């Protein structure tokens, strides 16, 4: 029952659509491939979409190696280059924007979302396209289920572990804000080199104080290895001139 189309080989077994008026246009065709069992959507002789027998889908890819593989000439917007665009069609407001989630089985047969990446409008002002990027993870039983663990504002400022989902209030004059971890620590600096007397690790503050274009060392705080044995370290504070 139903409609069946058959052909002698991969070239002839196809369903073809062509506009002939006012003039002959591109021809689109569906090709079922023998043996491989793939289904191809072609524009003239070029394959645009591949549906593999195992369920993989390729856009611009003849042999996709994952569930969805996209290949094409990227669109550019400033420094950004992209081949996929995700859009949120809800009404304009602070916090709207597209995203993607990552999930897997957390009990047998049941999926859970573990993490997410999303971009959103930074404010509620019409005709203002300031945006921010969020990376979030899920903590079992947490509220909200997905928290904003890392936020990059439209100014390029970064907030880590401070929380919040739609605003970045208080970050406009601060390049980096880091929230406290579960152990009480805020930032840990680590030197993985073999311990050598005089080695140090820490934080240093730089800036341009004379419009010369060269950055100057303003101040710093660092730990320094003392001696060649044990875990002895000194805590040092320094200021530039």
Short mmCIF file of C-alpha atoms in Angstrom, two decimals:
data_model
loop_
_atom_site.label_atom_id
_atom_site.label_comp_id
_atom_site.label_asym_id
_atom_site.label_seq_id
_atom_site.Cartn_x
_atom_site.Cartn_y
_atom_site.Cartn_z
CA UNK A 1 0.00 0.00 0.00
CA UNK A 2 1.07 3.64 -0.31
CA UNK A 3 3.27 5.28 -2.89
CA UNK A 4 6.43 3.44 -3.96
CA UNK A 5 9.17 4.74 -6.28
CA UNK A 6 11.81 2.37 -7.60
CA UNK A 7 14.86 2.74 -9.82
CA UNK A 8 17.63 0.63 -11.28
CA UNK A 9 20.52 2.08 -9.25
CA UNK A 10 21.58 4.89 -6.89
CA UNK A 11 21.41 7.44 -9.72
CA UNK A 12 17.92 6.54 -10.90
CA UNK A 13 16.28 5.80 -7.54
CA UNK A 14 15.25 9.29 -6.56
CA UNK A 15 12.39 11.70 -6.07
CA UNK A 16 13.05 14.95 -7.95
CA UNK A 17 11.54 18.43 -7.55
CA UNK A 18 12.25 21.14 -10.13
CA UNK A 19 10.70 24.53 -10.89
CA UNK A 20 10.31 25.06 -14.64
CA UNK A 21 8.61 28.45 -14.74
CA UNK A 22 9.46 31.18 -15.41
CA UNK A 23 12.74 29.33 -16.07
CA UNK A 24 14.37 26.09 -15.00
CA UNK A 25 15.64 26.42 -11.41
CA UNK A 26 17.74 24.23 -9.10
CA UNK A 27 16.69 20.62 -8.86
CA UNK A 28 16.21 19.09 -5.41
CA UNK A 29 16.17 15.32 -5.09
CA UNK A 30 15.94 12.55 -2.49
CA UNK A 31 18.27 9.58 -3.05
CA UNK A 32 18.04 6.30 -1.10
CA UNK A 33 21.53 4.76 -1.29
CA UNK A 34 21.81 0.99 -1.88
CA UNK A 35 23.76 -1.08 0.70
CA UNK A 36 24.58 1.95 2.86
CA UNK A 37 20.83 2.57 3.32
CA UNK A 38 21.49 6.31 3.67
CA UNK A 39 19.05 8.93 2.41
CA UNK A 40 20.55 11.98 0.67
CA UNK A 41 18.92 15.35 0.05
CA UNK A 42 20.68 16.87 -2.97
CA UNK A 43 20.65 20.30 -4.58
CA UNK A 44 21.52 19.49 -8.20
CA UNK A 45 24.57 17.20 -7.77
CA UNK A 46 25.58 18.54 -4.32
CA UNK A 47 24.53 16.66 -1.18
CA UNK A 48 23.15 19.13 1.37
CA UNK A 49 21.76 16.76 4.03
CA UNK A 50 22.56 13.13 4.80
CA UNK A 51 20.33 10.86 6.89
CA UNK A 52 22.32 7.76 7.82
CA UNK A 53 20.71 4.41 8.46
CA UNK A 54 22.05 4.43 12.03
CA UNK A 55 20.35 7.76 12.77
CA UNK A 56 23.24 10.21 12.28
CA UNK A 57 22.40 13.41 10.41
CA UNK A 58 24.89 15.48 8.46
CA UNK A 59 24.29 19.00 7.15
CA UNK A 60 26.91 19.79 4.56
CA UNK A 61 28.53 16.44 5.46
CA UNK A 62 28.15 13.24 3.42
CA UNK A 63 29.34 10.85 6.16
CA UNK A 64 28.45 12.28 9.59
CA UNK A 65 30.34 10.64 12.45
CA UNK A 66 28.05 11.89 15.25
CA UNK A 67 24.32 12.24 15.84
CA UNK A 68 24.45 15.72 14.29
CA UNK A 69 27.39 17.08 12.31
CA UNK A 70 27.27 20.48 10.60
CA UNK A 71 29.85 21.76 8.12
CA UNK A 72 29.75 24.90 6.03
CA UNK A 73 31.22 28.29 5.29
CA UNK A 74 31.04 30.26 8.56
CA UNK A 75 29.20 33.52 9.00
CA UNK A 76 31.23 36.19 10.76
CA UNK A 77 30.17 38.85 13.24
CA UNK A 78 33.14 40.81 14.50
CA UNK A 79 35.59 38.25 15.89
CA UNK A 80 32.95 35.48 15.97
CA UNK A 81 32.76 32.72 13.33
CA UNK A 82 29.77 30.38 13.43
CA UNK A 83 27.98 27.70 11.38
CA UNK A 84 25.04 27.14 13.77
CA UNK A 85 22.67 29.76 15.17
CA UNK A 86 20.27 29.12 18.09
CA UNK A 87 17.45 31.64 18.57
CA UNK A 88 15.02 32.38 21.40
CA UNK A 89 11.72 33.77 20.04
CA UNK A 90 10.23 34.95 23.34
CA UNK A 91 9.46 38.64 23.77
CA UNK A 92 12.32 41.11 24.26
CA UNK A 93 13.48 41.25 27.90
CA UNK A 94 16.60 40.94 29.99
CA UNK A 95 17.68 37.30 30.10
CA UNK A 96 16.29 36.09 26.74
CA UNK A 97 18.65 34.17 24.47
CA UNK A 98 19.49 30.80 22.96
CA UNK A 99 21.45 28.02 24.58
CA UNK A 100 22.43 24.38 24.54
CA UNK A 101 22.32 21.74 27.28
CA UNK A 102 24.33 18.58 27.89
CA UNK A 103 22.67 15.51 29.35
CA UNK A 104 23.13 11.80 29.98
CA UNK A 105 21.68 8.92 31.99
CA UNK A 106 21.78 9.55 35.72
CA UNK A 107 19.78 6.41 36.50
CA UNK A 108 19.21 3.53 34.11
CA UNK A 109 16.89 4.61 31.31
CA UNK A 110 16.43 8.20 32.49
CA UNK A 111 18.28 11.26 31.24
CA UNK A 112 19.21 14.34 33.23
CA UNK A 113 20.69 17.66 32.18
CA UNK A 114 24.17 18.11 33.69
CA UNK A 115 25.39 21.42 32.25
CA UNK A 116 24.48 24.26 29.89
CA UNK A 117 25.92 27.09 27.83
CA UNK A 118 23.72 30.01 26.89
CA UNK A 119 23.88 33.59 25.70
CA UNK A 120 21.37 36.18 26.84
CA UNK A 121 20.37 39.82 26.58
CA UNK A 122 22.08 41.75 29.34
CA UNK A 123 19.38 44.38 29.86
CA UNK A 124 15.72 45.18 29.21
CA UNK A 125 16.44 48.22 27.01
CA UNK A 126 14.94 48.09 23.52
CA UNK A 127 17.40 48.39 20.62
CA UNK A 128 20.33 47.53 22.92
CA UNK A 129 22.12 44.32 21.94
CA UNK A 130 24.52 44.05 24.91
CA UNK A 131 24.84 40.35 25.65
CA UNK A 132 26.54 38.03 28.09
CA UNK A 133 27.67 34.40 28.02
CA UNK A 134 26.82 31.91 30.77
CA UNK A 135 28.30 28.50 31.58
CA UNK A 136 26.43 26.53 34.20
CA UNK A 137 26.47 23.15 35.90
CA UNK A 138 23.94 21.20 37.90
CA UNK A 139 24.26 20.23 41.56
CA UNK A 140 21.93 17.45 42.68
CA UNK A 141 19.06 18.97 44.66
CA UNK A 142 20.33 22.49 44.05
CA UNK A 143 18.17 25.53 43.40
CA UNK A 144 18.20 26.69 40.69
CA UNK A 145 18.85 23.33 39.04
CA UNK A 146 21.38 24.93 36.67
CA UNK A 147 23.37 27.80 38.16
CA UNK A 148 25.49 30.39 36.36
CA UNK A 149 28.96 29.24 37.39
CA UNK A 150 30.76 31.50 34.94
CA UNK A 151 29.47 34.71 33.34
CA UNK A 152 31.24 36.90 30.76
CA UNK A 153 29.65 40.34 30.42
CA UNK A 154 29.37 42.52 27.31
CA UNK A 155 32.36 44.49 28.66
CA UNK A 156 34.47 41.33 28.76
CA UNK A 157 34.37 41.13 32.55
CA UNK A 158 34.23 37.69 34.16
CA UNK A 159 32.35 36.41 37.20
CA UNK A 160 33.06 32.92 38.57
CA UNK A 161 31.01 31.18 41.25
CA UNK A 162 29.11 34.28 42.35
CA UNK A 163 25.67 33.07 41.23
CA UNK A 164 22.90 34.98 39.50
CA UNK A 165 21.28 34.20 36.19
CA UNK A 166 20.32 37.36 34.33
CA UNK A 167 22.35 40.33 35.55
CA UNK A 168 25.96 41.10 36.21
CA UNK A 169 25.38 44.04 38.57
CA UNK A 170 28.52 45.40 40.18
CA UNK A 171 30.83 43.98 37.55
CA UNK A 172 31.04 47.01 35.27
CA UNK A 173 34.26 48.30 36.89
CA UNK A 174 35.74 44.92 37.88
CA UNK A 175 37.41 42.60 35.38
CA UNK A 176 37.16 39.47 37.53
CA UNK A 177 34.96 38.54 40.49
CA UNK A 178 35.40 35.09 42.07
CA UNK A 179 33.03 33.61 44.65
CA UNK A 180 34.07 31.37 47.53
CA UNK A 181 34.27 27.63 47.01
CA UNK A 182 32.88 25.00 49.41
CA UNK A 183 36.16 24.90 51.31
CA UNK A 184 36.20 28.64 51.87
CA UNK A 185 38.98 29.26 49.39
CA UNK A 186 38.38 31.87 46.70
CA UNK A 187 41.31 31.59 44.29
CA UNK A 188 44.10 29.01 44.33
CA UNK A 189 47.35 29.63 42.44
CA UNK A 190 49.47 26.59 41.74
CA UNK A 191 53.03 26.07 40.52
CA UNK A 192 53.56 22.49 39.28
CA UNK A 193 57.32 22.88 38.83
CA UNK A 194 59.62 20.87 41.08
CA UNK A 195 60.23 22.74 44.33
CA UNK A 196 63.26 24.98 44.04
CA UNK A 197 64.26 27.54 46.61
CA UNK A 198 63.11 30.96 45.45
CA UNK A 199 60.27 29.67 43.24
CA UNK A 200 57.09 31.65 43.78
CA UNK A 201 53.44 31.74 42.79
CA UNK A 202 50.93 34.49 43.36
CA UNK A 203 49.04 37.45 41.97
CA UNK A 204 50.43 40.67 40.60
CA UNK A 205 48.69 43.92 39.67
CA UNK A 206 49.64 45.80 36.53
CA UNK A 207 48.45 48.98 34.86
CA UNK A 208 49.52 51.91 32.71
CA UNK A 209 50.19 54.92 34.92
CA UNK A 210 51.73 57.28 32.37
CA UNK A 211 49.91 56.67 29.06
CA UNK A 212 53.15 55.31 27.61
CA UNK A 213 51.53 52.09 26.41
CA UNK A 214 53.77 50.00 28.66
CA UNK A 215 52.25 48.28 31.68
CA UNK A 216 53.78 48.93 35.09
CA UNK A 217 53.93 46.60 38.11
CA UNK A 218 51.83 48.20 40.86
CA UNK A 219 51.67 45.56 43.59
CA UNK A 220 51.75 41.85 44.25
CA UNK A 221 51.23 39.08 46.78
CA UNK A 222 53.03 35.77 46.42
CA UNK A 223 54.26 32.73 48.26
CA UNK A 224 57.93 31.83 47.93
CA UNK A 225 59.73 28.57 48.72
CA UNK A 226 62.22 28.91 51.58
CA UNK A 227 65.01 26.35 51.80
CA UNK A 228 65.37 23.13 49.85
CA UNK A 229 63.51 20.69 52.11
CA UNK A 230 60.04 20.44 53.61
CA UNK A 231 57.07 22.67 52.85
CA UNK A 232 58.44 25.97 54.15
CA UNK A 233 57.11 29.03 52.40
CA UNK A 234 57.09 32.74 53.04
CA UNK A 235 54.21 35.07 52.22
CA UNK A 236 55.43 38.21 50.53
CA UNK A 237 53.88 41.53 49.57
CA UNK A 238 55.49 43.81 47.01
CA UNK A 239 54.78 47.17 45.48
CA UNK A 240 56.11 48.69 42.30
CA UNK A 241 57.67 52.05 41.81
#
